[in-house]
Amino acid sequence: MHILIRRVKTEDLDKIAVLEEKYFSQPWSREAFGNAALSDDYILLAAEHEGEIAGYVCSQISIYEADIMNIAVKEEYRRMGIATKLIEVLAQESAKRGAESIFLEVRLSNEGAIETYKRNGFTEVGTRRNFYEKPAEDALIMRKGLPGHSAALYGARI
């Protein structure tokens, strides 16, 4: 299967908003994704298979860090390495912009996602109490260092 990882285009926004609505209890709007796609402070990537959006990732870049805001893969495309490909390209693009690490929050109950992140080089660095609503839940904070940067620099910043 050939998956193309590319920048999100305006014509992708409706499809991404539908996926976001399906997979998240507090989804971003189409407008929010549109604003992110136009901003230099965000990286918004789509995974495309034969013209279909199979998944996406949205990350905010701030100084030396990238923070994954949203990542999703359509159910029928899961367990095919698409999340890994999205994370790999995101890491490359983030490093080009000067990021030294990628952070994310994930529901403590989302064991599948946590395992995926661990397989992709993320480590657990803390928790955020009551981070999620609908339903209320703590978040696990995870971090992935990018090549050429020391993980030790971030131990006290969390």
JSON list of C-alpha atoms in Angstrom, two decimals:
[
{"chain": "A", "resi": 1, "resn": "MET", "atom": "CA", "xyz": [0.00, 0.00, 0.00]},
{"chain": "A", "resi": 2, "resn": "HIS", "atom": "CA", "xyz": [1.34, 3.41, -0.96]},
{"chain": "A", "resi": 3, "resn": "ILE", "atom": "CA", "xyz": [0.70, 6.19, 1.56]},
{"chain": "A", "resi": 4, "resn": "LEU", "atom": "CA", "xyz": [1.67, 9.75, 0.71]},
{"chain": "A", "resi": 5, "resn": "ILE", "atom": "CA", "xyz": [2.41, 12.05, 3.65]},
{"chain": "A", "resi": 6, "resn": "ARG", "atom": "CA", "xyz": [1.97, 15.66, 2.58]},
{"chain": "A", "resi": 7, "resn": "ARG", "atom": "CA", "xyz": [0.93, 19.11, 3.73]},
{"chain": "A", "resi": 8, "resn": "VAL", "atom": "CA", "xyz": [-2.80, 19.55, 4.18]},
{"chain": "A", "resi": 9, "resn": "LYS", "atom": "CA", "xyz": [-4.55, 21.38, 1.36]},
{"chain": "A", "resi": 10, "resn": "THR", "atom": "CA", "xyz": [-7.66, 23.53, 1.67]},
{"chain": "A", "resi": 11, "resn": "GLU", "atom": "CA", "xyz": [-9.72, 20.83, -0.03]},
{"chain": "A", "resi": 12, "resn": "ASP", "atom": "CA", "xyz": [-8.73, 18.36, 2.75]},
{"chain": "A", "resi": 13, "resn": "LEU", "atom": "CA", "xyz": [-10.18, 20.42, 5.59]},
{"chain": "A", "resi": 14, "resn": "ASP", "atom": "CA", "xyz": [-13.76, 19.11, 5.39]},
{"chain": "A", "resi": 15, "resn": "LYS", "atom": "CA", "xyz": [-12.55, 15.49, 5.44]},
{"chain": "A", "resi": 16, "resn": "ILE", "atom": "CA", "xyz": [-10.21, 16.15, 8.37]},
{"chain": "A", "resi": 17, "resn": "ALA", "atom": "CA", "xyz": [-12.97, 17.91, 10.31]},
{"chain": "A", "resi": 18, "resn": "VAL", "atom": "CA", "xyz": [-15.25, 14.86, 9.80]},
{"chain": "A", "resi": 19, "resn": "LEU", "atom": "CA", "xyz": [-12.54, 12.53, 11.15]},
{"chain": "A", "resi": 20, "resn": "GLU", "atom": "CA", "xyz": [-11.84, 14.86, 14.05]},
{"chain": "A", "resi": 21, "resn": "GLU", "atom": "CA", "xyz": [-15.54, 14.89, 14.96]},
{"chain": "A", "resi": 22, "resn": "LYS", "atom": "CA", "xyz": [-15.67, 11.10, 14.81]},
{"chain": "A", "resi": 23, "resn": "TYR", "atom": "CA", "xyz": [-12.62, 10.39, 16.96]},
{"chain": "A", "resi": 24, "resn": "PHE", "atom": "CA", "xyz": [-12.49, 13.19, 19.54]},
{"chain": "A", "resi": 25, "resn": "SER", "atom": "CA", "xyz": [-14.94, 14.16, 22.28]},
{"chain": "A", "resi": 26, "resn": "GLN", "atom": "CA", "xyz": [-13.91, 17.82, 22.00]},
{"chain": "A", "resi": 27, "resn": "PRO", "atom": "CA", "xyz": [-13.03, 18.14, 18.32]},
{"chain": "A", "resi": 28, "resn": "TRP", "atom": "CA", "xyz": [-11.36, 21.04, 16.60]},
{"chain": "A", "resi": 29, "resn": "SER", "atom": "CA", "xyz": [-13.55, 22.82, 14.06]},
{"chain": "A", "resi": 30, "resn": "ARG", "atom": "CA", "xyz": [-12.86, 22.99, 10.34]},
{"chain": "A", "resi": 31, "resn": "GLU", "atom": "CA", "xyz": [-12.06, 26.67, 10.89]},
{"chain": "A", "resi": 32, "resn": "ALA", "atom": "CA", "xyz": [-9.46, 25.82, 13.54]},
{"chain": "A", "resi": 33, "resn": "PHE", "atom": "CA", "xyz": [-7.74, 23.41, 11.15]},
{"chain": "A", "resi": 34, "resn": "GLY", "atom": "CA", "xyz": [-7.93, 26.02, 8.40]},
{"chain": "A", "resi": 35, "resn": "ASN", "atom": "CA", "xyz": [-6.24, 28.58, 10.63]},
{"chain": "A", "resi": 36, "resn": "ALA", "atom": "CA", "xyz": [-3.55, 26.06, 11.59]},
{"chain": "A", "resi": 37, "resn": "ALA", "atom": "CA", "xyz": [-2.93, 25.20, 7.94]},
{"chain": "A", "resi": 38, "resn": "LEU", "atom": "CA", "xyz": [-2.30, 28.87, 7.16]},
{"chain": "A", "resi": 39, "resn": "SER", "atom": "CA", "xyz": [-0.10, 29.57, 10.20]},
{"chain": "A", "resi": 40, "resn": "ASP", "atom": "CA", "xyz": [3.68, 29.29, 10.32]},
{"chain": "A", "resi": 41, "resn": "ASP", "atom": "CA", "xyz": [3.29, 28.17, 13.94]},
{"chain": "A", "resi": 42, "resn": "TYR", "atom": "CA", "xyz": [1.71, 24.83, 12.93]},
{"chain": "A", "resi": 43, "resn": "ILE", "atom": "CA", "xyz": [2.56, 21.79, 10.89]},
{"chain": "A", "resi": 44, "resn": "LEU", "atom": "CA", "xyz": [-0.53, 20.07, 9.49]},
{"chain": "A", "resi": 45, "resn": "LEU", "atom": "CA", "xyz": [0.08, 16.85, 7.56]},
{"chain": "A", "resi": 46, "resn": "ALA", "atom": "CA", "xyz": [-2.26, 14.41, 5.84]},
{"chain": "A", "resi": 47, "resn": "ALA", "atom": "CA", "xyz": [-1.76, 10.74, 5.06]},
{"chain": "A", "resi": 48, "resn": "GLU", "atom": "CA", "xyz": [-3.30, 10.07, 1.65]},
{"chain": "A", "resi": 49, "resn": "HIS", "atom": "CA", "xyz": [-4.10, 6.72, 0.05]},
{"chain": "A", "resi": 50, "resn": "GLU", "atom": "CA", "xyz": [-5.52, 6.73, -3.50]},
{"chain": "A", "resi": 51, "resn": "GLY", "atom": "CA", "xyz": [-7.00, 10.20, -3.01]},
{"chain": "A", "resi": 52, "resn": "GLU", "atom": "CA", "xyz": [-8.52, 9.42, 0.40]},
{"chain": "A", "resi": 53, "resn": "ILE", "atom": "CA", "xyz": [-7.42, 11.02, 3.67]},
{"chain": "A", "resi": 54, "resn": "ALA", "atom": "CA", "xyz": [-6.37, 8.06, 5.82]},
{"chain": "A", "resi": 55, "resn": "GLY", "atom": "CA", "xyz": [-5.09, 10.16, 8.73]},
{"chain": "A", "resi": 56, "resn": "TYR", "atom": "CA", "xyz": [-3.62, 13.47, 9.81]},
{"chain": "A", "resi": 57, "resn": "VAL", "atom": "CA", "xyz": [-1.46, 15.12, 12.41]},
{"chain": "A", "resi": 58, "resn": "CYS", "atom": "CA", "xyz": [-1.44, 18.73, 13.61]},
{"chain": "A", "resi": 59, "resn": "SER", "atom": "CA", "xyz": [1.43, 20.11, 15.66]},
{"chain": "A", "resi": 60, "resn": "GLN", "atom": "CA", "xyz": [2.19, 23.53, 17.06]},
{"chain": "A", "resi": 61, "resn": "ILE", "atom": "CA", "xyz": [5.80, 24.73, 16.96]},
{"chain": "A", "resi": 62, "resn": "SER", "atom": "CA", "xyz": [7.06, 27.05, 19.67]},
{"chain": "A", "resi": 63, "resn": "ILE", "atom": "CA", "xyz": [10.74, 27.93, 19.96]},
{"chain": "A", "resi": 64, "resn": "TYR", "atom": "CA", "xyz": [12.46, 24.56, 20.53]},
{"chain": "A", "resi": 65, "resn": "GLU", "atom": "CA", "xyz": [9.43, 22.31, 20.93]},
{"chain": "A", "resi": 66, "resn": "ALA", "atom": "CA", "xyz": [6.67, 20.82, 18.86]},
{"chain": "A", "resi": 67, "resn": "ASP", "atom": "CA", "xyz": [3.41, 19.84, 20.54]},
{"chain": "A", "resi": 68, "resn": "ILE", "atom": "CA", "xyz": [1.12, 17.36, 18.82]},
{"chain": "A", "resi": 69, "resn": "MET", "atom": "CA", "xyz": [-2.34, 18.82, 19.12]},
{"chain": "A", "resi": 70, "resn": "ASN", "atom": "CA", "xyz": [-4.27, 16.22, 17.10]},
{"chain": "A", "resi": 71, "resn": "ILE", "atom": "CA", "xyz": [-3.46, 12.93, 15.43]},
{"chain": "A", "resi": 72, "resn": "ALA", "atom": "CA", "xyz": [-5.90, 10.41, 14.03]},
{"chain": "A", "resi": 73, "resn": "VAL", "atom": "CA", "xyz": [-5.97, 7.51, 11.59]},
{"chain": "A", "resi": 74, "resn": "LYS", "atom": "CA", "xyz": [-9.20, 6.19, 10.09]},
{"chain": "A", "resi": 75, "resn": "GLU", "atom": "CA", "xyz": [-10.18, 2.84, 11.61]},
{"chain": "A", "resi": 76, "resn": "GLU", "atom": "CA", "xyz": [-9.83, 0.90, 8.36]},
{"chain": "A", "resi": 77, "resn": "TYR", "atom": "CA", "xyz": [-6.23, 2.15, 8.01]},
{"chain": "A", "resi": 78, "resn": "ARG", "atom": "CA", "xyz": [-5.05, 1.40, 11.54]},
{"chain": "A", "resi": 79, "resn": "ARG", "atom": "CA", "xyz": [-2.22, -1.04, 12.23]},
{"chain": "A", "resi": 80, "resn": "MET", "atom": "CA", "xyz": [-0.65, -0.28, 8.86]},
{"chain": "A", "resi": 81, "resn": "GLY", "atom": "CA", "xyz": [2.08, 2.06, 10.08]},
{"chain": "A", "resi": 82, "resn": "ILE", "atom": "CA", "xyz": [0.34, 5.29, 9.06]},
{"chain": "A", "resi": 83, "resn": "ALA", "atom": "CA", "xyz": [0.67, 6.92, 12.49]},
{"chain": "A", "resi": 84, "resn": "THR", "atom": "CA", "xyz": [4.36, 6.02, 12.42]},
{"chain": "A", "resi": 85, "resn": "LYS", "atom": "CA", "xyz": [4.78, 7.64, 9.00]},
{"chain": "A", "resi": 86, "resn": "LEU", "atom": "CA", "xyz": [2.95, 10.77, 10.14]},
{"chain": "A", "resi": 87, "resn": "ILE", "atom": "CA", "xyz": [5.17, 11.00, 13.25]},
{"chain": "A", "resi": 88, "resn": "GLU", "atom": "CA", "xyz": [8.35, 10.44, 11.20]},
{"chain": "A", "resi": 89, "resn": "VAL", "atom": "CA", "xyz": [7.55, 13.23, 8.75]},
{"chain": "A", "resi": 90, "resn": "LEU", "atom": "CA", "xyz": [6.39, 15.49, 11.57]},
{"chain": "A", "resi": 91, "resn": "ALA", "atom": "CA", "xyz": [9.70, 14.88, 13.38]},
{"chain": "A", "resi": 92, "resn": "GLN", "atom": "CA", "xyz": [11.66, 15.79, 10.22]},
{"chain": "A", "resi": 93, "resn": "GLU", "atom": "CA", "xyz": [9.64, 18.95, 9.62]},
{"chain": "A", "resi": 94, "resn": "SER", "atom": "CA", "xyz": [9.82, 19.95, 13.29]},
{"chain": "A", "resi": 95, "resn": "ALA", "atom": "CA", "xyz": [13.61, 19.52, 13.37]},
{"chain": "A", "resi": 96, "resn": "LYS", "atom": "CA", "xyz": [13.93, 21.67, 10.23]},
{"chain": "A", "resi": 97, "resn": "ARG", "atom": "CA", "xyz": [12.15, 24.44, 12.15]},
{"chain": "A", "resi": 98, "resn": "GLY", "atom": "CA", "xyz": [14.52, 24.14, 15.10]},
{"chain": "A", "resi": 99, "resn": "ALA", "atom": "CA", "xyz": [12.48, 21.91, 17.42]},
{"chain": "A", "resi": 100, "resn": "GLU", "atom": "CA", "xyz": [14.51, 19.72, 19.73]},
{"chain": "A", "resi": 101, "resn": "SER", "atom": "CA", "xyz": [11.59, 17.67, 21.09]},
{"chain": "A", "resi": 102, "resn": "ILE", "atom": "CA", "xyz": [8.03, 16.69, 20.34]},
{"chain": "A", "resi": 103, "resn": "PHE", "atom": "CA", "xyz": [5.53, 16.55, 23.19]},
{"chain": "A", "resi": 104, "resn": "LEU", "atom": "CA", "xyz": [1.99, 15.22, 23.35]},
{"chain": "A", "resi": 105, "resn": "GLU", "atom": "CA", "xyz": [-0.76, 14.44, 25.82]},
{"chain": "A", "resi": 106, "resn": "VAL", "atom": "CA", "xyz": [-2.75, 11.22, 25.61]},
{"chain": "A", "resi": 107, "resn": "ARG", "atom": "CA", "xyz": [-5.60, 9.86, 27.72]},
{"chain": "A", "resi": 108, "resn": "LEU", "atom": "CA", "xyz": [-4.32, 7.42, 30.34]},
{"chain": "A", "resi": 109, "resn": "SER", "atom": "CA", "xyz": [-6.96, 4.94, 29.17]},
{"chain": "A", "resi": 110, "resn": "ASN", "atom": "CA", "xyz": [-5.79, 5.04, 25.52]},
{"chain": "A", "resi": 111, "resn": "GLU", "atom": "CA", "xyz": [-3.42, 2.10, 25.81]},
{"chain": "A", "resi": 112, "resn": "GLY", "atom": "CA", "xyz": [-3.24, 1.51, 22.05]},
{"chain": "A", "resi": 113, "resn": "ALA", "atom": "CA", "xyz": [-2.09, 5.06, 21.37]},
{"chain": "A", "resi": 114, "resn": "ILE", "atom": "CA", "xyz": [0.39, 4.96, 24.26]},
{"chain": "A", "resi": 115, "resn": "GLU", "atom": "CA", "xyz": [1.98, 1.80, 22.83]},
{"chain": "A", "resi": 116, "resn": "THR", "atom": "CA", "xyz": [2.13, 3.37, 19.36]},
{"chain": "A", "resi": 117, "resn": "TYR", "atom": "CA", "xyz": [3.89, 6.42, 20.78]},
{"chain": "A", "resi": 118, "resn": "LYS", "atom": "CA", "xyz": [6.36, 4.27, 22.73]},
{"chain": "A", "resi": 119, "resn": "ARG", "atom": "CA", "xyz": [7.18, 2.31, 19.56]},
{"chain": "A", "resi": 120, "resn": "ASN", "atom": "CA", "xyz": [7.89, 5.65, 17.91]},
{"chain": "A", "resi": 121, "resn": "GLY", "atom": "CA", "xyz": [10.40, 6.80, 20.51]},
{"chain": "A", "resi": 122, "resn": "PHE", "atom": "CA", "xyz": [8.19, 8.69, 22.95]},
{"chain": "A", "resi": 123, "resn": "THR", "atom": "CA", "xyz": [8.78, 8.30, 26.67]},
{"chain": "A", "resi": 124, "resn": "GLU", "atom": "CA", "xyz": [6.51, 9.10, 29.60]},
{"chain": "A", "resi": 125, "resn": "VAL", "atom": "CA", "xyz": [7.54, 12.31, 31.35]},
{"chain": "A", "resi": 126, "resn": "GLY", "atom": "CA", "xyz": [4.57, 13.22, 33.56]},
{"chain": "A", "resi": 127, "resn": "THR", "atom": "CA", "xyz": [0.83, 13.56, 33.90]},
{"chain": "A", "resi": 128, "resn": "ARG", "atom": "CA", "xyz": [-1.63, 16.42, 33.70]},
{"chain": "A", "resi": 129, "resn": "ARG", "atom": "CA", "xyz": [-4.47, 16.06, 36.19]},
{"chain": "A", "resi": 130, "resn": "ASN", "atom": "CA", "xyz": [-7.99, 16.49, 34.79]},
{"chain": "A", "resi": 131, "resn": "PHE", "atom": "CA", "xyz": [-6.62, 17.46, 31.37]},
{"chain": "A", "resi": 132, "resn": "TYR", "atom": "CA", "xyz": [-9.51, 15.96, 29.43]},
{"chain": "A", "resi": 133, "resn": "GLU", "atom": "CA", "xyz": [-13.23, 16.55, 29.61]},
{"chain": "A", "resi": 134, "resn": "LYS", "atom": "CA", "xyz": [-16.09, 14.48, 28.16]},
{"chain": "A", "resi": 135, "resn": "PRO", "atom": "CA", "xyz": [-15.17, 12.25, 29.96]},
{"chain": "A", "resi": 136, "resn": "ALA", "atom": "CA", "xyz": [-12.91, 13.74, 32.60]},
{"chain": "A", "resi": 137, "resn": "GLU", "atom": "CA", "xyz": [-9.53, 12.03, 32.66]},
{"chain": "A", "resi": 138, "resn": "ASP", "atom": "CA", "xyz": [-5.86, 12.63, 33.36]},
{"chain": "A", "resi": 139, "resn": "ALA", "atom": "CA", "xyz": [-3.38, 12.88, 30.50]},
{"chain": "A", "resi": 140, "resn": "LEU", "atom": "CA", "xyz": [-0.05, 11.17, 30.19]},
{"chain": "A", "resi": 141, "resn": "ILE", "atom": "CA", "xyz": [2.61, 13.58, 28.91]},
{"chain": "A", "resi": 142, "resn": "MET", "atom": "CA", "xyz": [5.04, 11.99, 26.48]},
{"chain": "A", "resi": 143, "resn": "ARG", "atom": "CA", "xyz": [8.19, 13.31, 24.83]},
{"chain": "A", "resi": 144, "resn": "LYS", "atom": "CA", "xyz": [10.32, 12.35, 21.86]},
{"chain": "A", "resi": 145, "resn": "GLY", "atom": "CA", "xyz": [13.75, 13.87, 21.45]},
{"chain": "A", "resi": 146, "resn": "LEU", "atom": "CA", "xyz": [14.76, 14.79, 17.92]},
{"chain": "A", "resi": 147, "resn": "PRO", "atom": "CA", "xyz": [18.15, 13.78, 16.47]},
{"chain": "A", "resi": 148, "resn": "GLY", "atom": "CA", "xyz": [21.07, 15.89, 17.54]},
{"chain": "A", "resi": 149, "resn": "HIS", "atom": "CA", "xyz": [19.46, 17.19, 20.72]},
{"chain": "A", "resi": 150, "resn": "SER", "atom": "CA", "xyz": [20.03, 16.12, 24.31]},
{"chain": "A", "resi": 151, "resn": "ALA", "atom": "CA", "xyz": [17.14, 14.62, 26.25]},
{"chain": "A", "resi": 152, "resn": "ALA", "atom": "CA", "xyz": [18.79, 15.76, 29.47]},
{"chain": "A", "resi": 153, "resn": "LEU", "atom": "CA", "xyz": [17.99, 19.38, 28.69]},
{"chain": "A", "resi": 154, "resn": "TYR", "atom": "CA", "xyz": [14.30, 18.78, 29.26]},
{"chain": "A", "resi": 155, "resn": "GLY", "atom": "CA", "xyz": [14.26, 16.85, 32.50]},
{"chain": "A", "resi": 156, "resn": "ALA", "atom": "CA", "xyz": [13.48, 19.92, 34.62]},
{"chain": "A", "resi": 157, "resn": "ARG", "atom": "CA", "xyz": [11.20, 21.69, 32.15]},
{"chain": "A", "resi": 158, "resn": "ILE", "atom": "CA", "xyz": [8.20, 19.40, 32.56]}
]
